[in-house]
Short mmCIF file of C-alpha atoms and ligand atoms in Angstrom, two decimals:
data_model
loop_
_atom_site.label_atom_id
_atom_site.label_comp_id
_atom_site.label_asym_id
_atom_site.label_seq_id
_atom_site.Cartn_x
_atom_site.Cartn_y
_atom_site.Cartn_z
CA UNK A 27 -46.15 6.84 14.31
CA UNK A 28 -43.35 8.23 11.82
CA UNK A 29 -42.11 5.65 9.79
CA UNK A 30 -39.15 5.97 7.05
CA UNK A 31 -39.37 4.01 4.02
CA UNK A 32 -36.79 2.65 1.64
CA UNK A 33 -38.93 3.52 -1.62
CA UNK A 34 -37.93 2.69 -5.01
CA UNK A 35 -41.33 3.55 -7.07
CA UNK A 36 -41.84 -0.19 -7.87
CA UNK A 37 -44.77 -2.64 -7.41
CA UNK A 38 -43.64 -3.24 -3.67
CA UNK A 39 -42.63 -0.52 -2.24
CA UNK A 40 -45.57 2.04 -3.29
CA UNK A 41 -48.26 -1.09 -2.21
CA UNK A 42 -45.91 -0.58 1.07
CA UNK A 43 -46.89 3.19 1.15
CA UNK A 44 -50.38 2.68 1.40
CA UNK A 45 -50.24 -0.90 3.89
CA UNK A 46 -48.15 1.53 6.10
CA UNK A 47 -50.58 4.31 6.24
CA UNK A 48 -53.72 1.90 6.07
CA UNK A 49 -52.77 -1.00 8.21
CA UNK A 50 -50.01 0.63 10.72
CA UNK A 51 -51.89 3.70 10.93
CA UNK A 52 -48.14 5.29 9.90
CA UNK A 53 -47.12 8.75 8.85
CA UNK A 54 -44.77 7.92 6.32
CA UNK A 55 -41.36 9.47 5.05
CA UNK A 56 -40.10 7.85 1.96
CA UNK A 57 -36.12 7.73 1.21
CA UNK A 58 -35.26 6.89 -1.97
CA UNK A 59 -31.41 6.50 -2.62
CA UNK A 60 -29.65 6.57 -5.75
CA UNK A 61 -27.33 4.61 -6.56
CA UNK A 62 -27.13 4.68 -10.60
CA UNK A 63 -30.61 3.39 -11.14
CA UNK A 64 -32.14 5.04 -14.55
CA UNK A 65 -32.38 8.84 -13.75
CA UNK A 66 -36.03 9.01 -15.43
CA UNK A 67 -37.79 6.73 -13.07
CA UNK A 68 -35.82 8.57 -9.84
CA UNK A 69 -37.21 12.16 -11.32
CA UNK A 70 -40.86 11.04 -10.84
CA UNK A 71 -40.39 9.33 -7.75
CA UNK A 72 -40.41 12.25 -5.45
CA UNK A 73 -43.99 13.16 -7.30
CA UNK A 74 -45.11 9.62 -6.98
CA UNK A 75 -44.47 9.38 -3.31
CA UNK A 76 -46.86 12.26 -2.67
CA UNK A 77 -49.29 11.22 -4.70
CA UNK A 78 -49.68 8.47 -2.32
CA UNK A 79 -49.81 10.88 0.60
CA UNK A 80 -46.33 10.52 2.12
CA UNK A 81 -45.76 13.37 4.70
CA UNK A 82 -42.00 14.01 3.24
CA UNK A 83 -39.86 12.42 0.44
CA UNK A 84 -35.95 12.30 1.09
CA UNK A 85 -33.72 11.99 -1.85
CA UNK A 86 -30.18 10.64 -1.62
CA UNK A 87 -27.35 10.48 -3.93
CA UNK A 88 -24.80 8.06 -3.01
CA UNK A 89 -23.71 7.47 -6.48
CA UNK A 90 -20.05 8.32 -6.16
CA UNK A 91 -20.12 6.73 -2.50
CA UNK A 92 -21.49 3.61 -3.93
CA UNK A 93 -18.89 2.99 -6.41
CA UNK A 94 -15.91 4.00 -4.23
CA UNK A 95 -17.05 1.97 -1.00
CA UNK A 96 -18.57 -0.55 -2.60
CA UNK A 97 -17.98 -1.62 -6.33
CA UNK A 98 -14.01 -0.77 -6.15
CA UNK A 99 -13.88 -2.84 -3.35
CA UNK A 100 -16.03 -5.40 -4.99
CA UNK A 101 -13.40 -5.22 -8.46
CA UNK A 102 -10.17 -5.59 -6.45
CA UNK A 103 -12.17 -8.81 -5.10
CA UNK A 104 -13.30 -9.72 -8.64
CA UNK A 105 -16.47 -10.02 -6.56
CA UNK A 106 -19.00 -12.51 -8.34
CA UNK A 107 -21.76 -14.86 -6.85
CA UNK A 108 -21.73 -18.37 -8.41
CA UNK A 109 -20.77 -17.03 -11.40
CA UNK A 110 -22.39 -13.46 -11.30
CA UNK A 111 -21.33 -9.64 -10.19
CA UNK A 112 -22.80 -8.93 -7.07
CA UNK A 113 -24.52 -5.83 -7.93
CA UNK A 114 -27.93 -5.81 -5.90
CA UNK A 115 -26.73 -7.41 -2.82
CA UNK A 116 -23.73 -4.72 -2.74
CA UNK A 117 -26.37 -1.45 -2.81
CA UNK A 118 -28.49 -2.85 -0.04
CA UNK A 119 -25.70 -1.88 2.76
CA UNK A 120 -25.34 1.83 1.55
CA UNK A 121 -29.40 1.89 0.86
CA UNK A 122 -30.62 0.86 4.51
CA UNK A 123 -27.60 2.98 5.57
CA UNK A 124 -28.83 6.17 4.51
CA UNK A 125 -32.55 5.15 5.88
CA UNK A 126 -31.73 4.84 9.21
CA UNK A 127 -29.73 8.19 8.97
CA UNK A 128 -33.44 9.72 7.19
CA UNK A 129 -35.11 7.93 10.15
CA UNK A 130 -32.79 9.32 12.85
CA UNK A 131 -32.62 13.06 11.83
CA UNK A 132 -36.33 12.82 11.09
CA UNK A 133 -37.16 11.29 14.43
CA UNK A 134 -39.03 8.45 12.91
CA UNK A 135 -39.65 5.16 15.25
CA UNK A 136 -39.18 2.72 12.42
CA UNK A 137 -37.69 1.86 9.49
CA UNK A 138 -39.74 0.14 6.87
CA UNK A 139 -38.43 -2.12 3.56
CA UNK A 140 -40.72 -3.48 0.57
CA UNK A 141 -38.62 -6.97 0.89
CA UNK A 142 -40.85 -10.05 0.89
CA UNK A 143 -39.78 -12.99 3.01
CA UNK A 144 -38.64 -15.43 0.59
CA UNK A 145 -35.65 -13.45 -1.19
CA UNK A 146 -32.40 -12.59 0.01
CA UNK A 147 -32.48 -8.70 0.63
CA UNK A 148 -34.62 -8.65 3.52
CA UNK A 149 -31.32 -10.32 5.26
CA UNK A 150 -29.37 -7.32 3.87
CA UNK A 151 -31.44 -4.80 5.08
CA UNK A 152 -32.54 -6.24 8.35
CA UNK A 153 -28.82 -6.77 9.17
CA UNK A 154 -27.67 -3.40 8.54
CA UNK A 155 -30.70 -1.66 10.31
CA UNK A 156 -29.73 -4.13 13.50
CA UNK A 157 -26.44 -3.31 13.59
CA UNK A 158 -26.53 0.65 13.09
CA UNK A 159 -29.44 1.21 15.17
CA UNK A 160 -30.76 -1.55 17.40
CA UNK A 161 -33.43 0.03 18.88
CA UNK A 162 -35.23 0.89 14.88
CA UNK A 163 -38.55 -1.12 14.78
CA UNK A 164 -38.23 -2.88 11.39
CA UNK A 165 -41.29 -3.23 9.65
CA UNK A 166 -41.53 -5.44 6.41
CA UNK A 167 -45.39 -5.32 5.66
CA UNK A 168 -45.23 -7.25 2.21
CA UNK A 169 -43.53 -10.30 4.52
CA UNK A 170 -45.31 -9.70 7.47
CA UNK A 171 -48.55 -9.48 5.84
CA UNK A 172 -47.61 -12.83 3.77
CA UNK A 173 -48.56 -11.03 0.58
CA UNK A 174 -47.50 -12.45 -3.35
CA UNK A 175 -47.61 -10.20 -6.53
CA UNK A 176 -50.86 -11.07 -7.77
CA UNK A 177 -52.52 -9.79 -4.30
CA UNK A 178 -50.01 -6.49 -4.50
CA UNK A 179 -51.13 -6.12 -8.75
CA UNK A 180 -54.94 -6.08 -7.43
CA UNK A 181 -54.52 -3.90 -4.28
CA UNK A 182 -52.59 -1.49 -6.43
CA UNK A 183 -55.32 -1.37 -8.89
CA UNK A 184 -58.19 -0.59 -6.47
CA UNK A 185 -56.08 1.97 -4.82
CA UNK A 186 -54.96 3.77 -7.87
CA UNK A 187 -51.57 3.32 -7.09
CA UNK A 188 -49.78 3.62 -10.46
CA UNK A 189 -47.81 0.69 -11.09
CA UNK A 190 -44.95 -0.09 -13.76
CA UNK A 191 -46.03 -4.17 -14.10
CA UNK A 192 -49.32 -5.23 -15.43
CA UNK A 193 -49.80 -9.45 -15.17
CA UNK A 194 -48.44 -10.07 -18.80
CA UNK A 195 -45.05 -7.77 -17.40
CA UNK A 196 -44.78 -8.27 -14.51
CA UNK A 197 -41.05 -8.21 -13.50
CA UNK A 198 -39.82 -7.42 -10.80
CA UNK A 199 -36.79 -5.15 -11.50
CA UNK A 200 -33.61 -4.22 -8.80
CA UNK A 201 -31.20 -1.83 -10.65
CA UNK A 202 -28.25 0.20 -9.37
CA UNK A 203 -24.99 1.28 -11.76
CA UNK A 204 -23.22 -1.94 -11.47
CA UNK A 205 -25.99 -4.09 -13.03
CA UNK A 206 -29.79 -4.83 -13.60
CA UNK A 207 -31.74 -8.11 -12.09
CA UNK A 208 -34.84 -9.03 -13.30
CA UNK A 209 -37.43 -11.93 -11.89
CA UNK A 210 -40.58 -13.01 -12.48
CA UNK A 211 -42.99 -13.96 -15.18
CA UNK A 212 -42.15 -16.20 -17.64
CA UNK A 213 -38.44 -15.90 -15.91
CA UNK A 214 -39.49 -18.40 -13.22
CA UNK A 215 -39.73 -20.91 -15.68
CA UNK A 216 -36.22 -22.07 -16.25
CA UNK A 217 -36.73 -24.42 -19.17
CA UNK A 218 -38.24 -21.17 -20.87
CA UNK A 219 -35.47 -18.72 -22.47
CA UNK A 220 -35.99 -15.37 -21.31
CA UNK A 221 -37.84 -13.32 -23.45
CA UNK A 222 -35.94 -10.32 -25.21
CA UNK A 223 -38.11 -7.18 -23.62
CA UNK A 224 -36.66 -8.22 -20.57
CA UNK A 225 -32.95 -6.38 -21.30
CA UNK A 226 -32.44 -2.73 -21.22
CA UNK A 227 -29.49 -2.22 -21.15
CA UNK A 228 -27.75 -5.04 -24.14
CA UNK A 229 -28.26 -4.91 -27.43
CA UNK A 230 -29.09 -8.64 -28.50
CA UNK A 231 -25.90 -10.08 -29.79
CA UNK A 232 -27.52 -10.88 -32.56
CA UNK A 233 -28.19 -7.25 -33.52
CA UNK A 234 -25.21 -5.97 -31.82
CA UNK A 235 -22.51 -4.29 -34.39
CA UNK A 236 -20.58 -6.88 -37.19
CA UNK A 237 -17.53 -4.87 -36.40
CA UNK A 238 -15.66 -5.78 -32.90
CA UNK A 239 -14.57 -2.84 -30.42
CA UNK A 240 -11.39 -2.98 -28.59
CA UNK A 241 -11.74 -1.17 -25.31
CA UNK A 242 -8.22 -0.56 -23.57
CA UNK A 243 -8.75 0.21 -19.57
CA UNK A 244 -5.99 1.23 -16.92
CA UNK A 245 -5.96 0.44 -13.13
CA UNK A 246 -4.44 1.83 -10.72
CA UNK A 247 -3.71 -0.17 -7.54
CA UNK A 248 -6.47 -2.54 -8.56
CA UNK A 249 -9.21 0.01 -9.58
CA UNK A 250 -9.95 1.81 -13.05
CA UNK A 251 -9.41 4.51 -13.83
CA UNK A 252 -9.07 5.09 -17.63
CA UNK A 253 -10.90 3.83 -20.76
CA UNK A 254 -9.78 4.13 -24.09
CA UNK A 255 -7.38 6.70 -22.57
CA UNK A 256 -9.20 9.40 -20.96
CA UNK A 257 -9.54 9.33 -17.13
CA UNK A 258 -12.60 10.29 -15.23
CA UNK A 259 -14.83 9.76 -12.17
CA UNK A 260 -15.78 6.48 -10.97
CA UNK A 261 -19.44 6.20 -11.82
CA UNK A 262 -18.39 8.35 -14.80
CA UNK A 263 -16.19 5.51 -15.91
CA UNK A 264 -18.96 2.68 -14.97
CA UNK A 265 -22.19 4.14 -16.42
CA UNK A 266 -19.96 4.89 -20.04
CA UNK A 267 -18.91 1.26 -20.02
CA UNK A 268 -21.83 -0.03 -19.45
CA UNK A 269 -23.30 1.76 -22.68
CA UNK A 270 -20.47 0.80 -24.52
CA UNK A 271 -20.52 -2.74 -23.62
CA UNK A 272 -24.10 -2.71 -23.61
CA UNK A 273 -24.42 -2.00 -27.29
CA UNK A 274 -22.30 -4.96 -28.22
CA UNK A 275 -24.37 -7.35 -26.40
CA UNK A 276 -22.33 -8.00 -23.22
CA UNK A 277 -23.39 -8.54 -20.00
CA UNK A 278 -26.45 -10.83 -20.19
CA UNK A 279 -26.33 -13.30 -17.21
CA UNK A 280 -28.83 -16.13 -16.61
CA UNK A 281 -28.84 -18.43 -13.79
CA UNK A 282 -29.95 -20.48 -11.41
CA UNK A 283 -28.77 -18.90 -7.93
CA UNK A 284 -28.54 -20.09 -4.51
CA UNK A 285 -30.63 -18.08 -2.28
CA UNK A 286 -29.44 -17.39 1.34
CA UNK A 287 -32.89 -19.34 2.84
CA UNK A 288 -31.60 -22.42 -0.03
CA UNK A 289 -34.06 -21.76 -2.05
CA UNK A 290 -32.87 -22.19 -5.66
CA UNK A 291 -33.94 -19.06 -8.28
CA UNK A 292 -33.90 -18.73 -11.48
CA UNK A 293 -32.20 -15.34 -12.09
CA UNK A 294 -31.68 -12.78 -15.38
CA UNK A 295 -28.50 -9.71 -14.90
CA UNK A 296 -27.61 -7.49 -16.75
CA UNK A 297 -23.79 -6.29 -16.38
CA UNK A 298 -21.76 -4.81 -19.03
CA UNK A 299 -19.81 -2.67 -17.17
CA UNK A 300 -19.07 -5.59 -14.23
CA UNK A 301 -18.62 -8.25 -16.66
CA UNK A 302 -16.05 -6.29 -18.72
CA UNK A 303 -14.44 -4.80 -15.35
CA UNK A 304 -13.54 -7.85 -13.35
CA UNK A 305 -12.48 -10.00 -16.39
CA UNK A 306 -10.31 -7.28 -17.21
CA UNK A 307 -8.90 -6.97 -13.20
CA UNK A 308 -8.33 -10.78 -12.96
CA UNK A 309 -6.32 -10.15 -16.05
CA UNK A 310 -4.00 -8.37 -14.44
CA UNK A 311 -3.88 -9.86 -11.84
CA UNK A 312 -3.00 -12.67 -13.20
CA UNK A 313 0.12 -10.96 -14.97
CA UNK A 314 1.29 -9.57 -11.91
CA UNK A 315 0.42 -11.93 -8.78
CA UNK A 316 2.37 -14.75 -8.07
CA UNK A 317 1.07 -17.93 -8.23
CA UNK A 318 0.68 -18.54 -4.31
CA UNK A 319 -1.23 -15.39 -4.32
CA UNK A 320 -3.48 -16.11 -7.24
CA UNK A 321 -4.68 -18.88 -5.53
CA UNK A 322 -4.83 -17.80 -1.77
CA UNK A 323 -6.45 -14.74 -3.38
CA UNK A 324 -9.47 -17.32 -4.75
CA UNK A 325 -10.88 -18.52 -1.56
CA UNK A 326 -10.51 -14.83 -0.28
CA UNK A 327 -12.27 -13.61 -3.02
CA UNK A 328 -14.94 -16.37 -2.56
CA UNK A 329 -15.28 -15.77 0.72
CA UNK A 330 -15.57 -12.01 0.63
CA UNK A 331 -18.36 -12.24 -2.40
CA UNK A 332 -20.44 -15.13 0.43
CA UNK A 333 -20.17 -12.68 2.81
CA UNK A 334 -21.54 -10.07 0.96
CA UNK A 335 -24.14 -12.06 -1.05
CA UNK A 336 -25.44 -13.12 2.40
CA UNK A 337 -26.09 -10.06 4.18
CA UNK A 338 -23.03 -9.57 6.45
CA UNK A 339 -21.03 -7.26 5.30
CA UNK A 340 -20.78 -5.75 8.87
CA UNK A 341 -18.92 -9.33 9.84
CA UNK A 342 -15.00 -8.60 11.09
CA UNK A 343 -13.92 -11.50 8.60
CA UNK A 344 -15.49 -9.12 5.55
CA UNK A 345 -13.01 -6.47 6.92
CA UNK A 346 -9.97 -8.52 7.66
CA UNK A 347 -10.44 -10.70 4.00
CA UNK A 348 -10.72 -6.38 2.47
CA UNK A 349 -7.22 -5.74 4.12
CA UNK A 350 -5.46 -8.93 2.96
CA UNK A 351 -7.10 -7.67 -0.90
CA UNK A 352 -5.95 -4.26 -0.31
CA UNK A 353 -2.26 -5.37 0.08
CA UNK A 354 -2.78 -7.41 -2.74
CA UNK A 355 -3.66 -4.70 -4.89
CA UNK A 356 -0.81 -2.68 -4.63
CA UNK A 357 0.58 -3.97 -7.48
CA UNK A 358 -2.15 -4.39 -10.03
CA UNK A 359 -1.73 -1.79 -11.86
CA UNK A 360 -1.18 -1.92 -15.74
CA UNK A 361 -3.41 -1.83 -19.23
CA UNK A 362 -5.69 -4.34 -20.23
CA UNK A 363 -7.45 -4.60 -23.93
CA UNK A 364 -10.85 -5.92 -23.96
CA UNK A 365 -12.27 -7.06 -27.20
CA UNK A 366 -16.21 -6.79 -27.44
CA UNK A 367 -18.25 -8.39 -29.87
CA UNK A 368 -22.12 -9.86 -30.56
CA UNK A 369 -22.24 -11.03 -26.61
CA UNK A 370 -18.86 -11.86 -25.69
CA UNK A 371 -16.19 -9.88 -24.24
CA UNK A 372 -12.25 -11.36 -24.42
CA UNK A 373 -9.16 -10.30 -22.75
CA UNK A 374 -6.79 -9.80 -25.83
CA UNK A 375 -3.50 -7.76 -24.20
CA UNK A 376 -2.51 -6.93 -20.47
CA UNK A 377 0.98 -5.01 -19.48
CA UNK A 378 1.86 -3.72 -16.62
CA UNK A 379 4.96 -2.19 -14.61
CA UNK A 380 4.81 -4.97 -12.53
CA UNK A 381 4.64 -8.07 -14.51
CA UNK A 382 6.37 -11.34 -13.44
CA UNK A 383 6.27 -12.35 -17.12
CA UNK A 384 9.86 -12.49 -18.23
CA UNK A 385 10.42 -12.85 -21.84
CA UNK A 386 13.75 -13.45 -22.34
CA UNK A 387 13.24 -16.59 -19.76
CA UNK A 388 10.00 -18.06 -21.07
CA UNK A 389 10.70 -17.54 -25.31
CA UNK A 390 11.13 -20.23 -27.59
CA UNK A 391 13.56 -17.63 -29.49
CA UNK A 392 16.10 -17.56 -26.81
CA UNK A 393 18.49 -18.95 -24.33
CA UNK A 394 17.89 -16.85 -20.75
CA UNK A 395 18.82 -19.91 -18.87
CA UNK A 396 20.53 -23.17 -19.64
CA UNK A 397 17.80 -25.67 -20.18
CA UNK A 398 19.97 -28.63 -19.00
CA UNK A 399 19.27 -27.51 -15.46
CA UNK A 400 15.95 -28.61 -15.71
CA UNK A 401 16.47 -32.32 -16.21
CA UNK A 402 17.92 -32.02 -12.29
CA UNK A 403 15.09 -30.55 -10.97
CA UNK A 404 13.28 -32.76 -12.56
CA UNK A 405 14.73 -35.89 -11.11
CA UNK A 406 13.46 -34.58 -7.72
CA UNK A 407 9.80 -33.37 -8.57
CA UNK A 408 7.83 -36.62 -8.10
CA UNK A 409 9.74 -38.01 -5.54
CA UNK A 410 7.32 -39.26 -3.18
CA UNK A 411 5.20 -40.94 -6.12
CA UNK A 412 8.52 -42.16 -6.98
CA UNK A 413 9.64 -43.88 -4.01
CA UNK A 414 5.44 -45.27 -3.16
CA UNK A 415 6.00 -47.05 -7.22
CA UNK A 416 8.34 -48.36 -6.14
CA UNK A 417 7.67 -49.64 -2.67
CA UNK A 418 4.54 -51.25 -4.74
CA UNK A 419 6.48 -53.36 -7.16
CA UNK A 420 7.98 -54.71 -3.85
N1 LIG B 27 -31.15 -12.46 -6.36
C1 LIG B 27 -30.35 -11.30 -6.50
C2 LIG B 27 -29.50 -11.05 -5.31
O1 LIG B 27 -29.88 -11.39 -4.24
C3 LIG B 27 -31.10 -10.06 -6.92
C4 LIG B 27 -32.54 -9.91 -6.56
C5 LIG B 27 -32.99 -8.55 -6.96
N2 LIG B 27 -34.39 -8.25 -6.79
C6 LIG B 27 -35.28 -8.10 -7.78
N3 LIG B 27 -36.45 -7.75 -7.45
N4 LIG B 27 -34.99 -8.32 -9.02
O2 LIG B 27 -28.41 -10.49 -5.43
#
């Protein structure tokens, strides 16, 4: 039996290699796809996989698909997850789309994922297979053979499968251009602070430069497309923010998340890039939106990043709530200034060609309309309360 396999290099995905071959008596073809992970890891991964006897590797790069499908769509819907930038669950639909194409044109019978049953991207994966190609077997072996890390650490050993995590590392990392997550260890101890060899990609704040950097990015139609003045590709644009950002410290999320099953997690991100990006878009769009639309926008927004977080974004409602953003967007386009510094980033300056901010009405400094007009509409604005006070007093 052929079997294509969604491999990363980590801990569960080359222990997959050898269940696959051992236990399913598989011929394995291993697919890794990237999607802005670090390019040093994906250069030995093709090596890796035959070390471990795979009968082909497939390498993808969906980098600039990624960010234009995915993370542009996921800015215009300032897409965040109780308080974080969806960044792992958003690669998971362009991931297991490319393996079923690898498993098609290779004429494999199955599909196989390193996901273990208690975290949300088996539902990603498993939904996506389903709906592209019914009739894929799925196999999961790390769920199905109800394995945990300390099992997976030993097996690896024996079978000289050369592993990044040793038991005092042993994270388990998920990283694509639009952010970093890291569990595991010490991290599943939430009344412990994460320890600092965790981040790669922030400076500690503490170390990060005295001086402040003012980053200035443009959007067009809800999407950037400039920083500090010089336009370039989307992942271009991404990966140099995310350095930049990075060095001052910004982007480090911790958490306790929601999984899809209800279990709660105890989660560590790294963003820079994301964090910086959709403050900066809800900047704008707050300068340029109406009010209705600003909040009609939220839910839509919050329903979109549910969606997505729980493994549906092949649902018609995820498609419908992207063309109601989409009109949205039309007019968020303008500058915004982002000041970074030890940690934090702050909006400091937004303009834009279509701003509803009107100076000459809103100043202290000057007339625009004649105040006294208020005091009318005034007389009308609490009328119900009004007229219940007084039915009270009787
Ligand atoms: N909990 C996060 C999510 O579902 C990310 C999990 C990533 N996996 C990992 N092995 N770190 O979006």
């Amino acid at each position: 039996m052929k079997v294509a396999l969604a491999y990363s290099g980590g801990l569960d995905t080359s222990v997959a290699i050898r269940l696959l071959q051992e236990k399913y008596n598989a011929d394995v073809i291993t697919v890794s796809v990237d999607v802005g992970q670090d390019p040093k890891e994906l250069k030995k991964i093709g090596e890796k996989a035959k070390k471990l006897g795979v009968i082909k590797h497939v390498h993808i790069d969906a980098r600039g698909e990624f960010v234009e499908e995915y993370v542009f769509r996921s800015i215009k819907a300032n897409g965040l997850y109780e308080g974080y930038p969806l960044s792992t669950a958003l690669a998971r639909y362009p991931i297991a789309s490319k393996l079923v194409e690898v498993a098609r044109r290779e004429g494999a019978e199955a599909v196989a994922h390193g996901c273990t049953g208690k975290g949300n991207d088996q539902f990603r994966f498993d939904t996506t297979i389903a709906i592209k190609a019914p009739k894929l077997k799925i196999i999961a072996p790390i769920r199905e053979l109800n394995l945990d890390r300390k099992w997976e650490i030993k097996y690896a050993r024996e079978q000289g499968i050369p592993v990044p995590v040793n038991v005092g590392r042993p994270y388990s990392i998920d990283e694509n251009l639009w952010g970093r997550s890291i569990e595991g260890g010490v991290l599943e101890d939430p009344s412990k602070a994460p320890p600092e060899d965790i981040y790669a990609w922030t400076r500690s704040p503490a170390k990060a430069p005295a001086k402040p950097h003012v980053v200035e990015i443009v959007f067009e139609k809800g999407v950037p497309v400039s920083i500090d003045g010089k336009r370039m590709s989307g992942p271009e644009l991404v990966t140099r923010l995310n350095r930049l950002a990075g060095e001052h410290g910004v982007g480090r999320i911790e958490l306790m998340e929601d999984r899809i099953m209800g279990l709660k997690a105890r989660e560590n991100y790294e963003a820079p890039a994301a964090t910086v990006l959709i403050q900066a878009h809800r900047a704008l769009e707050q300068l340029v939106l109406t009010k209705q639309e600003l909040i009609f926008k939220g839910t839509v927004d919050q329903t979109w990043a549910d969606l997505v977080y729980s493994g549906l974004w092949f649902n018609p409602l995820r498609e419908d709530l992207d063309a109601f953003i989409e009109r949205t967007q039309r007019r968020v386009t303008g500058k915004v200034k982002v000041e970074l510094h030890r940690g934090s980033s702050r909006v400091i300056a937004r303009s834009s060609p279509y701003s509803l901010y009107d100076k000459e009405l809103v100043s202290f400094d000057r007339f625009g309309f004649d105040q006294r007009d208020a005091a009318s509409i005034i007389k009308f604005h609490a009328l119900q309360d009004r007229i219940l006070s007084r039915r009270r007093r009787g």
